[in-house]
mmCIF file of C-alpha atoms in Angstrom:
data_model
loop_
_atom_site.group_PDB
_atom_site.id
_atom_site.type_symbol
_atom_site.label_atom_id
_atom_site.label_comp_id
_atom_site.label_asym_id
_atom_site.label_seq_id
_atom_site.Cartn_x
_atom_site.Cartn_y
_atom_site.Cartn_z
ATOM 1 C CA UNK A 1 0.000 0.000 0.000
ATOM 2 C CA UNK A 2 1.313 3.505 -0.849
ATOM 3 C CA UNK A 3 0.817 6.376 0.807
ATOM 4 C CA UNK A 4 0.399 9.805 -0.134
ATOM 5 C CA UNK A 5 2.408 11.966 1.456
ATOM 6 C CA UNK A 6 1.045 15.189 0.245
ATOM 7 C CA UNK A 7 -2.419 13.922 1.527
ATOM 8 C CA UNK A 8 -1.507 12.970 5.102
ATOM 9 C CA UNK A 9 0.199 16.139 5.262
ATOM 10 C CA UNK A 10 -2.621 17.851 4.155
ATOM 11 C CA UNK A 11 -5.200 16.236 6.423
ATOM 12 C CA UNK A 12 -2.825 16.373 9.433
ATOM 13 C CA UNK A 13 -2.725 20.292 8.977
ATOM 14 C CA UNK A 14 -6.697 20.722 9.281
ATOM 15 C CA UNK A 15 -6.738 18.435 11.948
ATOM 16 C CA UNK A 16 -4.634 19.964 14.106
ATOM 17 C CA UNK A 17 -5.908 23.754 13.178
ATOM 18 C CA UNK A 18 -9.168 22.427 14.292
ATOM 19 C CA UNK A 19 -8.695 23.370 18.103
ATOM 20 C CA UNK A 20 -6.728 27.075 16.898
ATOM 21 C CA UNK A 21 -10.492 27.940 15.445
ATOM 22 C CA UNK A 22 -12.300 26.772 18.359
ATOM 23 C CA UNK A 23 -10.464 28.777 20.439
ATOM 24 C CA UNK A 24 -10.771 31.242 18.703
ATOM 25 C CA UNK A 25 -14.509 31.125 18.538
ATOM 26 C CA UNK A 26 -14.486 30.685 22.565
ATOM 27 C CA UNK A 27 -12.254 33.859 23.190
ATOM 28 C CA UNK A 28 -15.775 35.370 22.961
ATOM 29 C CA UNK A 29 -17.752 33.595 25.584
ATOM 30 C CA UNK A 30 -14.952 33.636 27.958
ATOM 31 C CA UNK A 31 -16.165 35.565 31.479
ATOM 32 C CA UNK A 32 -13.914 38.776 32.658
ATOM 33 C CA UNK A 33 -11.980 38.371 35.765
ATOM 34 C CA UNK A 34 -13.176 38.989 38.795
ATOM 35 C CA UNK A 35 -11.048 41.229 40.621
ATOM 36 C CA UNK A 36 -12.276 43.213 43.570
ATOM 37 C CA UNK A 37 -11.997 46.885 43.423
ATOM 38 C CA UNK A 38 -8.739 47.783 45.559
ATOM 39 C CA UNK A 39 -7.168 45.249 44.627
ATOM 40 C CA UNK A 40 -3.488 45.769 43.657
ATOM 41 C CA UNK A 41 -1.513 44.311 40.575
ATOM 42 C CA UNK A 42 2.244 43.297 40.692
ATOM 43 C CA UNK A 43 4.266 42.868 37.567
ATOM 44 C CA UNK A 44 7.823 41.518 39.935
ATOM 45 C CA UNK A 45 11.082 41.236 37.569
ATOM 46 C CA UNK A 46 14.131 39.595 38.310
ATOM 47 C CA UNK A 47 17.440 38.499 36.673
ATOM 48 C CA UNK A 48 19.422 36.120 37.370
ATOM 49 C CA UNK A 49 22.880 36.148 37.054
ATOM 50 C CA UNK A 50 24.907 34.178 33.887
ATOM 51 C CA UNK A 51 25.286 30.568 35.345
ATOM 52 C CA UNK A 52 22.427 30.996 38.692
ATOM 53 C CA UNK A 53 19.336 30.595 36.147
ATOM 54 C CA UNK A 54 18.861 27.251 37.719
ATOM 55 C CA UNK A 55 18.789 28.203 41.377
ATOM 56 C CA UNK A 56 17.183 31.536 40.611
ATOM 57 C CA UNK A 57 14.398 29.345 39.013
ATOM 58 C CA UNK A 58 14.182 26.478 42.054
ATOM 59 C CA UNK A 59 13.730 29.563 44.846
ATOM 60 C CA UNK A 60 11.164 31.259 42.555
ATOM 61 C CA UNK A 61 9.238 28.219 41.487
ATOM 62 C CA UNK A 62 8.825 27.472 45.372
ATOM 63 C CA UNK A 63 6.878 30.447 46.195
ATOM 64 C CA UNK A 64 4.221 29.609 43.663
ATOM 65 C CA UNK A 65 2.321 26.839 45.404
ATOM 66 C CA UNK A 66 2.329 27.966 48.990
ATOM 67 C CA UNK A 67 1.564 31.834 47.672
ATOM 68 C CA UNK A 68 -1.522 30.233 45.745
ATOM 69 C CA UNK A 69 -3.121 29.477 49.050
ATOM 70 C CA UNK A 70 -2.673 32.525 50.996
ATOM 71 C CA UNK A 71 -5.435 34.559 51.920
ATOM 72 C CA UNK A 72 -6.254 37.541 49.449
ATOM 73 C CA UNK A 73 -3.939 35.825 46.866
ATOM 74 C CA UNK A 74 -6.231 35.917 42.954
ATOM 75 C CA UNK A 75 -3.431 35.042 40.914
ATOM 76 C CA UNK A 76 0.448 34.537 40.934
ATOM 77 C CA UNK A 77 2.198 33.305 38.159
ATOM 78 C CA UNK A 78 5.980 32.761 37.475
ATOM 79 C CA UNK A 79 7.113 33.190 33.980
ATOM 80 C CA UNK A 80 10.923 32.776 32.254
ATOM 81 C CA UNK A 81 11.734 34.649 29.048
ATOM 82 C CA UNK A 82 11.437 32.426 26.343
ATOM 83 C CA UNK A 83 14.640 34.790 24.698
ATOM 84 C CA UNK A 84 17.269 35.274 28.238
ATOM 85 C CA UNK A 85 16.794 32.293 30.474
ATOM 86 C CA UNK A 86 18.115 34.720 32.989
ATOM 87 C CA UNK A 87 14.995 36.686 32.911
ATOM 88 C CA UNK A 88 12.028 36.386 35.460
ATOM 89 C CA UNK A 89 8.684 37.730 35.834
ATOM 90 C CA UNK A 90 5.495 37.017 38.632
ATOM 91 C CA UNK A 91 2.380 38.482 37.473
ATOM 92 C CA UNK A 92 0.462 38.625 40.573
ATOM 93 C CA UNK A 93 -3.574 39.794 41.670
ATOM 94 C CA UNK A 94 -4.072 40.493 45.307
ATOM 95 C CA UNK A 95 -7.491 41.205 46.961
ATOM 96 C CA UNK A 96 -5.746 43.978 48.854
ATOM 97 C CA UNK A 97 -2.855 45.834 49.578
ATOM 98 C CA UNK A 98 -3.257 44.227 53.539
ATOM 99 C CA UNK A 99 -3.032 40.982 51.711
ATOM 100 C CA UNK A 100 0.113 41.680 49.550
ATOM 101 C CA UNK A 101 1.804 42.836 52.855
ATOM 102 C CA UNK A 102 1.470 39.628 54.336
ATOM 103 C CA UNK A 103 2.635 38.055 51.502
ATOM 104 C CA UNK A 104 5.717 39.886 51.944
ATOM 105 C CA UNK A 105 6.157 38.471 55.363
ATOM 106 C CA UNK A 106 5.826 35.092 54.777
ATOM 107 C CA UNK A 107 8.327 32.292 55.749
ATOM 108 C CA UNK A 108 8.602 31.205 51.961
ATOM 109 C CA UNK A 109 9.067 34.893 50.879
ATOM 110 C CA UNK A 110 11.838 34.935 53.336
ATOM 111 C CA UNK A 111 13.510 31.649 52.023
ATOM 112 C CA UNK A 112 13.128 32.426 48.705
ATOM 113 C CA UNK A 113 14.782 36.068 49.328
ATOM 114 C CA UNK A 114 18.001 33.429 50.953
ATOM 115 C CA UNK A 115 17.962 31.269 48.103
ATOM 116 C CA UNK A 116 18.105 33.926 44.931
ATOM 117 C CA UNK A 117 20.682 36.348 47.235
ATOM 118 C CA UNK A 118 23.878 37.387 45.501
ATOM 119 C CA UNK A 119 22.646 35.277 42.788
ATOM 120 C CA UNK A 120 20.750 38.518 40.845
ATOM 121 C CA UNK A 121 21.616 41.081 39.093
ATOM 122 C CA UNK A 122 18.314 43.231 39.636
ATOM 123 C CA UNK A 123 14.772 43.106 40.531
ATOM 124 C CA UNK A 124 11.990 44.983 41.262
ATOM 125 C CA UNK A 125 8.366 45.326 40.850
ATOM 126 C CA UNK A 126 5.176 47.539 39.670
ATOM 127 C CA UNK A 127 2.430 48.226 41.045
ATOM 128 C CA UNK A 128 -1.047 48.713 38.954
ATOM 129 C CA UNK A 129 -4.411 49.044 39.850
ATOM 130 C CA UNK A 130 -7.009 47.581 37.211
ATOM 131 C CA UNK A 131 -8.756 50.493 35.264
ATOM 132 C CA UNK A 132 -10.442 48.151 32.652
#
């Protein structure tokens, strides 16, 4: 039995664009967040330095779970640059800026601020509220 190339090809490529359109049909009927008003918006950046990517990444990637469950947390999510490996960001939602305070004074804040010292070059984060 031969097969045609050109025609599996073919068929494979409108397969798998079949879930691209459906999303794209569903970006519509997706809900807004909910975010309370007050609540406050961090955009946190870090960079590692050459060669501490790895252990910059295991002390980050330990905050997420344990910050996930604290009270007033809506969302915190750790992201690496797809283009410098060295690069970090948390996008994070808080109820309140009472609840973002005691995030800051948590015990796995405090070992994650052990485990990425003198192992960045910089950090720092933004505040936002939501206007939209």
């Amino acid at each position: 039995m031969e097969i045609n190339r050109r025609k599996l090809l073919a068929g494979s490529a409108a397969v798998a664009a079949v879930p691209c359109f459906d999303s794209l049909l569903l970006a519509g009927d997706v809900p807004e967040a909910k975010v309370p008003e007050g609540a406050v918006i961090v955009l946190a950046q870090l960079k590692a330095k050459p060669g501490e990517e790895k252990a910059v990444r295991e002390a980050l990637v330990a905050m997420v779970k344990p910050t996930r469950k604290e009270k007033g947390c809506i969302c915190y999510n750790l992201h690496q640059s797809q283009s410098d490996p060295t690069q970090f960001m948390f996008y994070e939602q808080w109820k309140d800026k009472e609840t973002l305070d005691a995030h800051g004074k948590t015990a796995h804040m405090k070992a994650m601020q052990a485990g990425i010292k003198g192992r960045i070059e910089k950090g720092g984060a933004t505040f936002f509220n939501l206007i939209g």
